[in-house]
Short mmCIF file of C-alpha atoms in Angstrom, two decimals:
data_model
loop_
_atom_site.label_atom_id
_atom_site.label_comp_id
_atom_site.label_asym_id
_atom_site.label_seq_id
_atom_site.Cartn_x
_atom_site.Cartn_y
_atom_site.Cartn_z
CA PHE A 984 -13.53 13.50 -17.89
CA TYR A 985 -13.64 11.60 -14.58
CA GLU A 986 -16.94 12.99 -13.32
CA GLY A 987 -19.17 10.00 -12.63
CA VAL A 988 -16.39 7.54 -13.52
CA LEU A 989 -14.19 7.18 -10.44
CA HIS A 990 -15.69 6.34 -7.06
CA HIS A 991 -16.07 9.64 -5.24
CA GLY A 992 -14.03 8.49 -2.25
CA PHE A 993 -11.05 7.57 -4.42
CA VAL A 994 -11.08 10.93 -6.20
CA GLU A 995 -11.11 12.58 -2.78
CA ASP A 996 -8.18 10.42 -1.69
CA ALA A 997 -6.24 11.54 -4.75
CA ALA A 998 -6.42 15.15 -3.61
CA ASN A 999 -3.54 16.89 -1.88
CA GLY A 1000 -4.85 20.04 -0.28
CA ALA A 1001 -6.61 22.16 -2.90
CA HIS A 1002 -5.37 20.24 -5.94
CA TYR A 1003 -5.50 16.77 -7.48
CA TYR A 1004 -2.21 15.16 -8.39
CA GLY A 1005 -2.90 11.45 -8.92
CA ILE A 1006 -5.34 9.33 -10.91
CA PRO A 1007 -5.94 5.83 -9.46
CA GLN A 1008 -5.03 2.83 -11.58
CA GLY A 1009 -5.65 0.28 -8.83
CA VAL A 1010 -7.03 0.43 -5.30
CA HIS A 1011 -5.56 -1.49 -2.37
CA PHE A 1012 -6.53 -2.24 1.21
CA SER A 1013 -4.73 -4.23 3.88
CA GLY A 1014 -5.77 -7.27 5.86
CA ILE A 1015 -4.64 -10.80 6.64
CA PHE A 1016 -4.44 -13.39 3.87
CA TYR A 1017 -4.72 -17.05 4.80
CA ASN A 1018 -4.31 -20.49 3.28
CA LYS A 1019 -7.97 -21.21 2.55
CA GLY A 1020 -7.41 -24.89 1.84
CA MET A 1021 -5.64 -25.44 5.15
CA PHE A 1022 -8.36 -23.61 7.10
CA GLU A 1023 -11.20 -25.48 5.41
CA ASP A 1024 -9.56 -28.89 5.71
CA ALA A 1025 -8.89 -28.39 9.43
CA GLY A 1026 -12.17 -26.60 10.18
CA TYR A 1027 -10.49 -23.47 11.54
CA GLU A 1028 -12.73 -20.46 12.12
CA LEU A 1029 -11.53 -16.99 11.19
CA PRO A 1030 -10.50 -15.01 14.28
CA THR A 1031 -12.29 -11.80 15.15
CA THR A 1032 -9.95 -10.68 17.96
CA PHE A 1033 -6.19 -10.76 18.45
CA GLU A 1034 -6.71 -13.08 21.41
CA GLU A 1035 -8.56 -15.54 19.17
CA MET A 1036 -5.90 -15.19 16.48
CA PHE A 1037 -3.02 -16.00 18.82
CA ALA A 1038 -4.95 -19.00 20.17
CA LEU A 1039 -5.53 -20.15 16.59
CA CYS A 1040 -1.81 -19.72 15.89
CA ASP A 1041 -0.99 -22.02 18.80
CA THR A 1042 -3.38 -24.62 17.38
CA ILE A 1043 -2.02 -24.32 13.83
CA GLN A 1044 1.60 -24.62 14.93
CA ASP A 1045 0.76 -27.68 17.02
CA ASP A 1046 -1.53 -29.37 14.46
CA GLN A 1047 0.05 -28.43 11.15
CA GLY A 1048 3.71 -28.24 12.14
CA VAL A 1049 4.14 -24.97 10.21
CA PRO A 1050 4.64 -21.41 11.45
CA CYS A 1051 1.49 -19.34 11.74
CA PHE A 1052 2.74 -16.27 9.82
CA SER A 1053 5.08 -15.69 6.93
CA ALA A 1054 6.76 -12.31 6.46
CA ASP A 1055 9.34 -10.42 4.44
CA ASN A 1056 11.85 -8.05 6.00
CA PHE A 1057 10.60 -4.80 4.49
CA PRO A 1058 10.20 -1.71 6.74
CA ASN A 1059 6.67 -0.71 5.72
CA TYR A 1060 5.51 -4.32 5.88
CA GLN A 1061 6.67 -5.10 9.41
CA ALA A 1062 5.52 -1.73 10.74
CA ARG A 1063 1.98 -2.26 9.43
CA PRO A 1064 0.84 -4.85 12.02
CA LEU A 1065 2.24 -2.74 14.87
CA LEU A 1066 0.45 0.37 13.61
CA TYR A 1067 -2.79 -1.61 13.33
CA ILE A 1068 -2.42 -2.80 16.91
CA MET A 1069 -1.85 0.79 18.06
CA ARG A 1070 -4.97 1.91 16.19
CA ARG A 1071 -7.04 -0.88 17.67
CA LEU A 1072 -6.05 0.42 21.10
CA VAL A 1073 -6.30 4.22 20.70
CA GLY A 1074 -7.60 4.96 17.18
CA ASN A 1075 -5.76 6.35 14.20
CA ASP A 1076 -6.17 10.00 15.16
CA VAL A 1077 -4.11 9.53 18.32
CA VAL A 1078 -1.41 7.53 16.52
CA TYR A 1079 -1.21 10.09 13.71
CA ASP A 1080 -1.17 13.11 16.03
CA THR A 1081 1.55 11.56 18.17
CA ALA A 1082 3.73 10.76 15.17
CA MET A 1083 3.19 14.31 13.86
CA ASN A 1084 4.24 15.73 17.26
CA LYS A 1085 0.93 17.46 17.94
CA ALA A 1086 0.62 19.29 21.25
CA GLY A 1087 -0.30 17.12 24.22
CA THR A 1088 0.83 13.84 22.64
CA SER A 1089 3.53 11.47 23.86
CA TRP A 1090 4.70 7.94 23.14
CA ALA A 1091 5.95 7.52 26.70
CA ASP A 1092 2.89 8.94 28.46
CA THR A 1093 0.30 6.91 26.53
CA PRO A 1094 0.28 3.44 28.13
CA GLU A 1095 -1.54 1.86 25.18
CA PHE A 1096 1.57 2.28 23.04
CA LEU A 1097 3.54 0.09 25.43
CA GLU A 1098 0.73 -2.48 25.33
CA ALA A 1099 0.82 -2.39 21.53
CA ALA A 1100 4.59 -2.97 21.56
CA LYS A 1101 4.10 -6.03 23.76
CA ILE A 1102 1.41 -7.50 21.50
CA GLY A 1103 3.44 -6.76 18.36
CA GLN A 1104 6.57 -8.40 19.74
CA GLN A 1105 4.61 -11.45 20.88
CA MET A 1106 3.19 -11.81 17.38
CA THR A 1107 6.57 -11.74 15.60
CA THR A 1108 8.65 -13.71 18.10
CA GLU A 1109 6.13 -16.48 18.75
CA TYR A 1110 4.16 -16.80 15.53
CA TYR A 1111 6.32 -15.57 12.63
CA VAL A 1112 8.39 -18.06 10.66
CA PRO A 1113 11.85 -18.41 12.26
CA GLY A 1114 14.48 -16.46 10.37
CA TRP A 1115 11.97 -14.12 8.72
CA GLN A 1116 14.39 -11.25 9.37
CA GLY A 1117 16.50 -12.63 6.52
CA ASN A 1118 13.64 -12.82 4.01
CA GLN A 1119 14.13 -10.40 1.15
CA TRP A 1120 10.89 -9.60 -0.67
CA PRO A 1121 9.24 -11.61 -2.16
CA THR A 1122 10.76 -14.69 -0.45
CA GLY A 1123 8.26 -14.76 2.42
CA GLN A 1124 5.10 -14.31 0.40
CA VAL A 1125 6.18 -16.86 -2.21
CA ASP A 1126 6.93 -19.41 0.52
CA TRP A 1127 3.50 -18.79 2.06
CA ALA A 1128 1.79 -19.29 -1.31
CA ASN A 1129 3.52 -22.66 -1.59
CA TRP A 1130 2.05 -24.01 1.66
CA GLY A 1131 4.91 -22.77 3.84
CA GLU A 1132 2.86 -20.96 6.51
CA ALA A 1133 -0.79 -20.39 7.39
CA MET A 1134 -1.20 -16.61 7.11
CA ILE A 1135 0.48 -13.41 6.00
CA PHE A 1136 -0.25 -9.79 6.92
CA MET A 1137 -0.40 -8.02 3.54
CA PRO A 1138 -2.25 -5.49 1.38
CA SER A 1139 -4.59 -6.59 -1.38
CA TRP A 1140 -2.01 -6.35 -4.15
CA LEU A 1141 -0.64 -9.69 -2.90
CA PRO A 1142 -2.65 -11.97 -5.27
CA SER A 1143 -1.44 -10.00 -8.30
CA GLU A 1144 2.18 -10.49 -7.21
CA LEU A 1145 1.72 -14.26 -6.87
CA LEU A 1146 0.03 -14.98 -10.21
CA ASP A 1147 3.03 -16.92 -11.52
CA THR A 1148 4.65 -18.13 -8.29
CA LYS A 1149 1.97 -19.73 -6.11
CA ALA A 1150 1.40 -23.47 -6.00
CA ASP A 1151 -1.25 -24.71 -8.41
CA ASP A 1152 -3.32 -26.19 -5.57
CA PHE A 1153 -3.00 -23.12 -3.31
CA GLU A 1154 -6.13 -21.05 -2.67
CA MET A 1155 -6.02 -17.81 -0.70
CA ASP A 1156 -8.58 -15.59 0.96
CA ILE A 1157 -8.53 -12.48 3.15
CA PHE A 1158 -10.08 -11.29 6.42
CA PRO A 1159 -9.90 -7.91 8.21
CA VAL A 1160 -7.37 -7.22 10.93
CA PRO A 1161 -8.96 -8.50 14.16
CA ALA A 1162 -10.22 -6.35 17.00
CA ILE A 1163 -8.68 -5.88 20.44
CA GLU A 1164 -11.24 -6.24 23.18
CA GLY A 1165 -11.43 -3.21 25.44
CA GLY A 1166 -9.65 -1.04 22.88
CA TYR A 1167 -10.72 1.95 20.81
CA GLU A 1168 -14.43 2.32 20.11
CA ASP A 1169 -14.02 1.86 16.32
CA GLN A 1170 -12.44 -1.54 15.66
CA HIS A 1171 -13.07 -1.36 11.92
CA GLU A 1172 -10.54 1.19 10.74
CA TYR A 1173 -8.87 -0.24 7.65
CA GLU A 1174 -6.14 1.07 5.36
CA ILE A 1175 -6.95 1.92 1.76
CA LYS A 1176 -4.78 3.51 -0.89
CA PHE A 1177 -4.28 3.73 -4.61
CA ASN A 1178 -1.39 3.20 -6.94
CA GLY A 1179 -1.84 5.67 -9.72
CA TRP A 1180 -0.49 7.98 -12.35
CA PHE A 1181 0.92 11.45 -12.02
CA VAL A 1182 2.43 13.85 -14.54
CA PRO A 1183 5.90 15.14 -13.56
CA ASP A 1184 6.63 18.82 -13.98
CA GLY A 1185 8.51 19.28 -17.24
CA ALA A 1186 6.87 16.31 -18.99
CA LYS A 1187 7.19 16.73 -22.76
CA ASN A 1188 3.71 15.43 -23.66
CA PRO A 1189 1.33 16.02 -20.73
CA ASP A 1190 -1.86 16.07 -22.80
CA ALA A 1191 -0.88 12.87 -24.58
CA ALA A 1192 -0.08 11.37 -21.18
CA ILE A 1193 -3.57 12.17 -19.91
CA TYR A 1194 -5.03 10.63 -23.07
CA PHE A 1195 -3.21 7.36 -22.34
CA ILE A 1196 -4.18 7.49 -18.64
CA LYS A 1197 -7.80 7.82 -19.71
CA TYR A 1198 -7.40 4.61 -21.72
CA LEU A 1199 -5.76 2.75 -18.80
CA THR A 1200 -8.54 3.79 -16.42
CA GLY A 1201 -11.35 2.97 -18.83
CA GLN A 1202 -13.88 0.20 -18.25
CA GLN A 1203 -12.26 -2.38 -20.54
CA VAL A 1204 -8.75 -2.19 -19.08
CA GLN A 1205 -10.06 -1.91 -15.52
CA ASN A 1206 -12.26 -4.99 -15.95
CA GLU A 1207 -9.30 -6.94 -17.30
CA GLN A 1208 -7.17 -5.76 -14.40
CA ALA A 1209 -9.80 -6.90 -11.88
CA VAL A 1210 -10.60 -10.27 -13.45
CA GLU A 1211 -7.17 -11.35 -14.72
CA GLY A 1212 -4.87 -9.24 -12.57
CA THR A 1213 -6.84 -9.55 -9.28
CA ILE A 1214 -6.49 -5.81 -8.53
CA ALA A 1215 -9.47 -3.83 -7.23
CA SER A 1216 -10.51 -0.79 -9.23
CA GLY A 1217 -11.49 2.75 -8.35
CA VAL A 1218 -13.78 2.91 -11.39
CA GLN A 1219 -17.49 2.61 -10.79
CA GLY A 1220 -19.10 -0.53 -12.16
CA VAL A 1221 -15.96 -2.68 -12.11
CA PRO A 1222 -16.54 -5.73 -9.86
CA ILE A 1223 -14.14 -6.51 -7.05
CA PRO A 1224 -11.86 -9.49 -7.83
CA ASP A 1225 -13.16 -12.82 -6.54
CA VAL A 1226 -10.13 -13.37 -4.31
CA LEU A 1227 -10.90 -10.11 -2.46
CA LYS A 1228 -14.69 -10.40 -2.16
CA SER A 1229 -14.50 -11.54 1.48
CA PHE A 1230 -13.31 -8.03 2.37
CA GLU A 1231 -16.40 -6.33 0.92
CA PRO A 1232 -18.30 -6.11 4.25
CA GLU A 1233 -15.37 -4.19 5.72
CA LEU A 1234 -15.24 -1.91 2.67
CA ASP A 1235 -18.96 -1.25 3.01
CA GLY A 1236 -19.18 -0.81 6.78
CA GLY A 1237 -15.69 -0.03 8.06
CA THR A 1238 -13.82 3.25 8.45
CA PRO A 1239 -11.29 3.88 5.66
CA ILE A 1240 -7.98 5.55 6.52
CA ARG A 1241 -4.87 6.18 4.46
CA PHE A 1242 -2.05 3.64 4.46
CA ALA A 1243 0.02 3.87 7.66
CA GLY A 1244 -2.80 6.10 8.83
CA GLY A 1245 -1.46 8.90 6.64
CA LEU A 1246 2.14 8.68 7.86
CA ASP A 1247 3.50 7.31 4.57
CA GLY A 1248 2.60 10.59 2.91
CA ASP A 1249 2.85 13.09 5.75
CA ALA A 1250 5.72 11.75 7.85
CA ALA A 1251 7.87 9.66 5.51
CA GLU A 1252 11.14 11.08 6.85
CA TRP A 1253 10.07 10.51 10.46
CA GLN A 1254 9.18 6.92 9.66
CA ALA A 1255 12.51 6.26 7.93
CA LYS A 1256 14.72 7.93 10.54
CA VAL A 1257 12.82 7.33 13.78
CA PHE A 1258 10.11 4.71 13.60
CA PHE A 1259 11.24 1.97 11.21
CA PRO A 1260 14.70 1.35 12.76
CA LEU A 1261 13.20 0.95 16.23
CA VAL A 1262 10.30 -1.17 14.98
CA ASP A 1263 12.88 -3.55 13.52
CA LEU A 1264 14.68 -3.86 16.85
CA LEU A 1265 11.40 -4.45 18.67
CA LEU A 1266 9.94 -7.01 16.28
CA PHE A 1267 13.25 -8.83 15.87
CA GLY A 1268 13.24 -9.26 19.67
CA GLU A 1269 16.46 -7.26 20.11
CA ILE A 1270 14.99 -4.73 22.56
CA THR A 1271 12.17 -4.99 25.06
CA PRO A 1272 8.84 -3.19 24.59
CA GLU A 1273 9.82 -0.85 27.43
CA GLU A 1274 13.10 -0.02 25.71
CA PHE A 1275 11.26 0.51 22.44
CA ILE A 1276 8.96 3.15 23.93
CA GLU A 1277 11.82 4.87 25.77
CA GLN A 1278 14.01 5.02 22.67
CA LEU A 1279 11.11 5.98 20.41
CA GLN A 1280 10.26 8.96 22.60
CA ALA A 1281 13.90 10.08 22.72
CA ALA A 1282 14.44 9.75 18.94
CA HIS A 1283 11.09 11.41 18.27
CA THR A 1284 11.95 14.41 20.45
CA GLU A 1285 15.35 14.78 18.80
CA PHE A 1286 13.85 14.55 15.30
CA TYR A 1287 11.33 17.31 15.91
CA GLY A 1288 13.96 19.61 17.38
CA ALA A 1289 14.74 20.88 13.86
CA GLN A 1290 12.49 23.30 12.02
CA PRO A 1291 10.73 21.85 8.96
CA ALA A 1292 11.79 23.15 5.56
CA GLU A 1293 9.48 25.52 3.73
CA GLU A 1294 7.25 23.99 1.11
CA GLU A 1295 7.53 25.01 -2.53
CA GLU A 1296 4.56 26.17 -4.57
CA PRO A 1297 3.25 23.41 -6.85
CA ALA A 1298 3.81 23.69 -10.57
CA ALA A 1299 0.92 25.02 -12.64
CA ALA A 1300 -0.96 22.70 -14.99
CA PRO A 1301 -0.47 23.30 -18.71
CA ASP A 1302 -3.35 24.28 -20.93
CA ALA A 1303 -5.17 21.18 -22.13
CA GLU A 1304 -5.19 20.65 -25.88
CA VAL A 1305 -6.41 17.87 -28.14
CA PRO A 1306 -3.35 15.61 -28.32
CA GLU A 1307 -1.72 14.76 -31.59
CA PRO A 1308 -0.28 11.26 -32.20
CA THR A 1309 3.03 11.06 -30.37
CA THR A 1310 5.36 8.84 -28.34
CA ILE A 1311 4.52 8.59 -24.63
CA ASP A 1312 7.24 7.90 -22.07
CA VAL A 1313 5.79 5.85 -19.19
CA PHE A 1314 7.62 5.01 -15.93
CA HIS A 1315 6.27 2.17 -13.74
CA PHE A 1316 7.61 1.26 -10.32
CA TYR A 1317 7.25 -2.49 -10.94
CA SER A 1318 10.29 -4.58 -11.80
CA GLU A 1319 10.89 -5.89 -15.30
CA GLY A 1320 9.03 -9.19 -15.63
CA ALA A 1321 6.44 -8.46 -12.90
CA GLY A 1322 3.30 -10.57 -13.00
CA LEU A 1323 1.12 -7.81 -14.45
CA GLN A 1324 3.59 -6.79 -17.16
CA PRO A 1325 2.22 -9.17 -19.88
CA GLN A 1326 -1.30 -7.80 -19.37
CA LEU A 1327 -0.06 -4.20 -19.58
CA MET A 1328 1.84 -4.99 -22.76
CA GLU A 1329 -1.27 -6.50 -24.36
CA GLN A 1330 -3.31 -3.45 -23.37
CA THR A 1331 -0.61 -1.13 -24.71
CA ALA A 1332 -0.54 -2.99 -28.02
CA ARG A 1333 -4.32 -2.63 -28.29
CA PHE A 1334 -4.04 1.11 -27.54
CA GLU A 1335 -1.44 1.57 -30.28
CA GLU A 1336 -3.58 -0.41 -32.75
CA GLU A 1337 -6.65 1.69 -31.93
CA ASN A 1338 -4.63 4.93 -32.11
CA PRO A 1339 -2.49 4.91 -35.28
CA GLY A 1340 0.69 6.94 -34.99
CA TRP A 1341 0.92 6.59 -31.20
CA LYS A 1342 3.78 4.78 -29.49
CA VAL A 1343 4.15 3.93 -25.78
CA ASN A 1344 7.60 3.29 -24.32
CA TRP A 1345 7.70 1.68 -20.87
CA THR A 1346 10.47 1.95 -18.27
CA TRP A 1347 10.37 -0.43 -15.29
CA GLY A 1348 11.80 1.06 -12.09
CA GLY A 1349 12.06 -2.02 -9.90
CA SER A 1350 14.43 -1.72 -6.96
CA GLU A 1351 14.85 1.90 -5.86
CA ALA A 1352 12.21 3.06 -8.34
CA MET A 1353 11.62 6.31 -6.48
CA GLN A 1354 15.33 7.19 -6.60
CA LYS A 1355 15.49 6.39 -10.32
CA LEU A 1356 12.44 8.54 -11.00
CA ARG A 1357 13.88 11.44 -9.00
CA ALA A 1358 17.15 11.15 -10.91
CA ARG A 1359 15.33 11.55 -14.21
CA ILE A 1360 13.33 14.52 -12.96
CA ASN A 1361 16.43 16.22 -11.53
CA ALA A 1362 18.28 15.64 -14.81
CA GLY A 1363 15.54 17.45 -16.73
CA ASP A 1364 14.37 14.25 -18.45
CA PRO A 1365 11.13 13.31 -16.68
CA PRO A 1366 8.76 10.71 -18.13
CA ASP A 1367 5.40 11.89 -19.42
CA ILE A 1368 3.58 9.90 -16.75
CA ALA A 1369 4.75 7.87 -13.79
CA MET A 1370 3.16 5.21 -11.61
CA GLN A 1371 3.60 5.64 -7.85
CA ASN A 1372 1.62 5.02 -4.70
CA ASP A 1373 -0.51 7.81 -3.29
CA ALA A 1374 1.94 8.60 -0.51
CA ASN A 1375 4.82 9.20 -2.91
CA ILE A 1376 2.58 11.26 -5.17
CA SER A 1377 1.79 13.45 -2.15
CA VAL A 1378 5.51 13.89 -1.50
CA MET A 1379 6.10 14.83 -5.15
CA ALA A 1380 3.24 17.33 -4.96
CA ARG A 1381 4.69 19.02 -1.88
CA GLU A 1382 8.06 19.25 -3.61
CA GLY A 1383 6.47 20.95 -6.61
CA VAL A 1384 7.48 18.30 -9.13
CA ALA A 1385 3.98 16.90 -9.80
CA VAL A 1386 1.60 18.81 -12.06
CA PRO A 1387 -1.89 19.52 -10.64
CA LEU A 1388 -4.50 17.59 -12.62
CA ASP A 1389 -7.54 19.66 -11.68
CA ASP A 1390 -8.31 20.84 -15.21
CA TRP A 1391 -8.26 17.30 -16.60
CA LEU A 1392 -10.36 15.88 -13.77
CA GLU A 1393 -13.23 18.28 -14.29
#
């Protein structure tokens, strides 16, 4: 039922190998958000290169008396700018192949990686808010949205997370990650991903789950999500939220890549055990860029010394049937009380009113949502549908605990 409904590129992105496992609820891309009021009042121009951005940061910190960048201490968040800098220097294919230990690649023998480490450390030690290492999410982004700093490096879900916590007079906007002069030929690679629904193997009501997913990804709910929730949609005909419109030229003319260049889904263990711990030390200023590259190469070589485990065959999709009224068990990775929860509850109430006899029970994962979801699956009590990002859905698919959705997507 999704033919001609979802943007073709997003349906492609949902695929894992020969099967589809996830249906997008919202689409996200990453860039740099800025305090629009501050920029307009001071007449600052948006930077197009990292050199221009660092010069602007010097001006802002001198003129405004505030740090240039806010940040939260969250592994994926602080690694993102460094990965962007690497891509601007050598392109995503080289970064990805090196992280995946492809033949002929090396962190130590590619001088651009050392240059990227130097630029990344300069950015965090000179232009991030002092003490950002102690910011637990969402402290940094909330402080930024209350005039604390000038900019923040974040994906496009940021406005939806600040609906109830930003200052009333605060206006935000977004621009693409700047270029690095003399770097890789394509300076317009940008990350894009979806948060979406998947059906765990063993779900009690898979057909009913798909019926509810169809409702959540329909035009009415998606328009509400875009207009009121400020989240971009993968559904054709749904306009991009106003707060994200400045990114449209990059969406139209840039080169889309997966979040973390594909490493979130394909090398999650490598990131957690090798990359993230050393990125922290580098960006906290606790090791030099030279030490970072040396230690990264050593840890990388040790990690890939072990043979990868064999992959399991994915579970088969059940036969689709017309669903009878039932109770649907829905798991969402947001915390209880998240900014979008009231809108989801209103939409759920409307669904139940329009579908007599149906009941939707929500569980909010919050902190350690992935671990909580795994615990339910391992205990033989999976939800009917679960919300996760595309990278985690890919992991679930490889582990054989996500049901292929091919039959329902036709």
